[in-house]
Coordinates of C-alpha atoms in Angstrom, one line a residue:
X1 CA 116.9 -23.3 -7.6
X2 CA 118.5 -22.6 -4.2
X3 CA 120.6 -19.5 -4.4
X4 CA 123.2 -17.8 -2.1
X5 CA 123.1 -14.4 -0.6
X6 CA 125.8 -12.2 0.9
X7 CA 126.5 -12.6 4.6
X8 CA 124.8 -12.4 7.0
X9 CA 121.8 -13.6 4.9
X10 CA 120.9 -17.2 4.3
X11 CA 120.2 -19.0 1.1
X12 CA 116.8 -18.7 -0.7
X13 CA 114.6 -20.8 -2.9
X14 CA 113.8 -18.9 -6.1
X15 CA 111.9 -19.7 -9.3
X16 CA 109.8 -18.3 -12.1
X17 CA 106.8 -20.4 -10.9
X18 CA 105.6 -19.6 -7.3
X19 CA 104.0 -23.1 -6.9
X20 CA 107.4 -24.7 -7.7
X21 CA 109.0 -22.6 -4.9
X22 CA 106.4 -23.7 -2.4
X23 CA 106.6 -27.3 -3.6
X24 CA 110.4 -27.3 -3.1
X25 CA 109.8 -26.2 0.5
X26 CA 107.2 -28.8 1.1
X27 CA 104.3 -26.5 1.7
X28 CA 101.0 -25.8 -0.1
X29 CA 101.5 -24.8 -3.7
X30 CA 99.3 -21.7 -3.4
X31 CA 100.9 -20.2 -0.4
X32 CA 102.0 -16.6 -0.8
X33 CA 105.7 -16.0 -1.7
X34 CA 107.8 -12.8 -2.1
X35 CA 108.5 -11.2 -5.4
X36 CA 112.3 -10.8 -5.9
X37 CA 112.7 -7.1 -6.6
X38 CA 116.1 -7.5 -8.3
X39 CA 115.1 -6.0 -11.7
X40 CA 114.6 -2.3 -11.7
X41 CA 112.1 -2.3 -14.6
X42 CA 110.0 -4.9 -12.7
X43 CA 110.1 -2.7 -9.6
X44 CA 109.0 0.3 -11.7
X45 CA 105.9 -1.7 -12.7
X46 CA 105.3 -2.6 -9.0
X47 CA 105.8 1.0 -8.0
X48 CA 103.0 2.1 -10.3
X49 CA 100.4 0.2 -8.3
X50 CA 101.7 0.9 -4.8
X51 CA 99.4 2.8 -2.5
X52 CA 102.3 5.1 -1.5
X53 CA 103.4 8.6 -2.2
X54 CA 106.3 9.2 -4.6
X55 CA 108.5 9.9 -1.6
X56 CA 107.7 6.7 0.1
X57 CA 107.9 4.7 -3.1
X58 CA 111.5 6.0 -3.3
X59 CA 112.0 4.9 0.3
X60 CA 110.8 1.4 -0.6
X61 CA 113.2 1.2 -3.4
X62 CA 116.2 2.2 -1.2
X63 CA 115.2 -0.2 1.5
X64 CA 115.1 -3.0 -0.9
X65 CA 118.2 -2.3 -2.8
X66 CA 120.5 -0.8 -0.2
X67 CA 119.3 -2.4 3.1
X68 CA 118.4 -5.7 1.4
X69 CA 115.4 -6.3 3.6
X70 CA 112.1 -8.0 2.8
X71 CA 109.4 -5.4 2.6
X72 CA 105.6 -5.4 3.0
X73 CA 104.1 -2.6 1.0
X74 CA 100.5 -1.6 0.4
X75 CA 99.0 -1.9 -3.1
X76 CA 96.0 -0.1 -4.6
X77 CA 92.8 -1.9 -5.1
X78 CA 91.1 -2.2 -8.5
X79 CA 92.4 -3.1 -11.9
X80 CA 95.9 -2.4 -13.2
X81 CA 98.0 -4.7 -11.2
X82 CA 100.3 -7.0 -13.2
X83 CA 99.1 -10.6 -13.0
X84 CA 102.5 -11.8 -11.9
X85 CA 102.2 -9.7 -8.7
X86 CA 99.3 -11.8 -7.4
X87 CA 101.4 -14.6 -5.9
X88 CA 103.1 -12.1 -3.7
X89 CA 100.0 -10.1 -2.8
X90 CA 97.5 -10.8 0.0
X91 CA 94.9 -8.6 1.7
X92 CA 96.1 -5.5 0.0
X93 CA 99.8 -6.0 0.8
X94 CA 102.6 -7.2 -1.4
X95 CA 105.8 -8.8 -0.2
X96 CA 109.0 -7.8 -1.9
X97 CA 112.5 -9.4 -1.4
X98 CA 115.1 -6.8 -2.2
X99 CA 118.6 -8.2 -2.4
X100 CA 120.3 -7.0 -5.6
X101 CA 123.7 -8.5 -5.1
X102 CA 126.2 -8.0 -7.9
X103 CA 127.8 -11.5 -8.0
X104 CA 124.3 -13.1 -8.5
X105 CA 123.0 -10.7 -11.1
X106 CA 124.2 -12.8 -14.1
X107 CA 122.0 -15.6 -12.8
X108 CA 119.0 -13.3 -12.0
X109 CA 119.0 -10.8 -14.9
X110 CA 117.5 -13.2 -17.5
X111 CA 114.5 -13.6 -15.2
X112 CA 113.0 -10.2 -14.4
X113 CA 110.0 -11.8 -12.6
X114 CA 111.2 -14.2 -9.9
X115 CA 109.5 -15.5 -6.7
X116 CA 111.5 -16.3 -3.6
X117 CA 111.3 -17.7 -0.1
X118 CA 113.8 -18.6 2.6
X119 CA 115.7 -21.9 1.9
X120 CA 114.1 -23.9 4.6
X121 CA 111.7 -26.8 5.1
X122 CA 108.9 -26.3 7.6
X123 CA 110.2 -26.1 11.1
X124 CA 113.8 -25.8 10.1
X125 CA 116.1 -22.8 10.0
X126 CA 117.1 -21.5 6.6
X127 CA 120.2 -23.0 5.0
X128 CA 123.3 -20.8 5.7
X129 CA 125.7 -22.7 3.5
X130 CA 125.7 -24.9 0.5
X131 CA 126.2 -28.1 2.5
X132 CA 123.0 -27.4 4.5
X133 CA 121.1 -26.4 1.4
X134 CA 122.1 -29.7 -0.4
X135 CA 121.0 -31.7 2.7
X136 CA 117.7 -29.9 3.0
X137 CA 116.9 -29.7 -0.8
X138 CA 118.3 -32.9 -2.3
X139 CA 116.1 -32.7 -5.4
X140 CA 116.6 -29.0 -6.1
X141 CA 119.6 -27.5 -7.9
X142 CA 121.8 -25.5 -5.4
X143 CA 124.2 -22.8 -6.7
X144 CA 127.4 -22.2 -4.9
X145 CA 130.5 -23.9 -3.3
X146 CA 131.4 -23.8 0.4
X147 CA 135.1 -24.3 -0.5
X148 CA 137.1 -21.3 0.7
X149 CA 134.2 -19.7 2.5
X150 CA 136.1 -19.1 5.7
X151 CA 138.8 -17.2 3.8
X152 CA 136.1 -15.2 2.0
X153 CA 137.1 -16.4 -1.5
X154 CA 133.6 -17.6 -2.2
X155 CA 131.2 -14.7 -1.6
X156 CA 128.2 -16.9 -2.3
X157 CA 128.7 -19.5 0.4
X158 CA 130.0 -18.4 3.7
X159 CA 129.6 -20.3 7.0
X160 CA 126.3 -21.1 8.4
X161 CA 127.2 -19.5 11.7
X162 CA 125.6 -16.1 12.2
X163 CA 123.5 -16.2 9.1
X164 CA 119.8 -15.4 9.2
X165 CA 116.8 -14.8 6.9
X166 CA 116.2 -11.1 6.0
X167 CA 114.5 -8.7 8.4
X168 CA 111.0 -8.0 7.2
X169 CA 109.8 -4.4 7.4
X170 CA 106.3 -3.0 6.9
X171 CA 105.9 0.4 5.1
X172 CA 102.5 1.8 5.8
X173 CA 100.5 4.1 3.6
X174 CA 101.4 7.1 5.7
X175 CA 105.1 6.3 5.5
X176 CA 105.3 4.7 8.9
X177 CA 108.0 2.0 9.1
X178 CA 107.7 -1.0 11.5
X179 CA 109.6 -4.2 12.1
X180 CA 107.4 -7.0 11.0
X181 CA 109.8 -10.0 11.5
X182 CA 113.2 -10.1 13.1
X183 CA 116.1 -11.1 10.9
X184 CA 119.7 -10.6 9.9
X185 CA 119.7 -6.8 9.4
X186 CA 118.2 -5.9 12.8
X187 CA 119.9 -8.7 14.8
X188 CA 122.9 -6.6 15.9
X189 CA 120.6 -4.0 17.5
X190 CA 119.1 -4.5 21.0
X191 CA 115.6 -3.5 20.0
X192 CA 113.5 -3.0 16.9
X193 CA 113.4 0.7 17.6
X194 CA 117.2 0.9 17.8
X195 CA 117.4 -0.6 14.3
X196 CA 114.8 1.7 12.9
X197 CA 116.6 4.7 14.5
X198 CA 119.8 3.5 12.7
X199 CA 117.9 3.6 9.4
X200 CA 116.6 7.1 10.1
X201 CA 120.2 8.3 10.8
X202 CA 121.6 7.0 7.5
X203 CA 122.2 9.9 5.1
X204 CA 120.4 8.2 2.2
X205 CA 117.2 7.7 4.2
X206 CA 117.1 11.2 5.8
X207 CA 114.1 13.1 4.6
X208 CA 112.3 9.9 3.5
X209 CA 111.7 8.4 6.9

């Protein structure tokens, strides 16, 4: 299914089967996808296999839930990883998508393990409104309604103008944070370092970064 996100984020393709997410996007079924970290119990299981200190695991949770970024985090080698984490894991790193947006939770909550990717076909920008999503994904259910988007009456739609896929950050084993891919969250800032400095200055992140 194609699902909306709050501005300034674009729509995403989500599903319980990672191969279905990839097929909808027209790319190889086995390509890596992100795990949608909307369920706190699911994140707790993931946290148990991260190669991070408790402090930096807490930082990861805050970045996902409050900053709504996509996050690359290191995972420990060896047994113990949940099997459902494999589609989001490659070369010792797991990709987590963090948006926990209240209007969408009734749709997400029944599915604690979901895989997700930007709502775009190869070479095209992600859909920023329902009309664009319907055009790009004619065979995939699309949730939302663009009616009233300009007035803000429909929080799930919004106009396509100014919407972007999420910023992707990388959280290293030593707690170092770097910008891996530009996106909506860092777009208002002139440089990657300016965005990271903004995060360091936020009260909730002080002492963790």
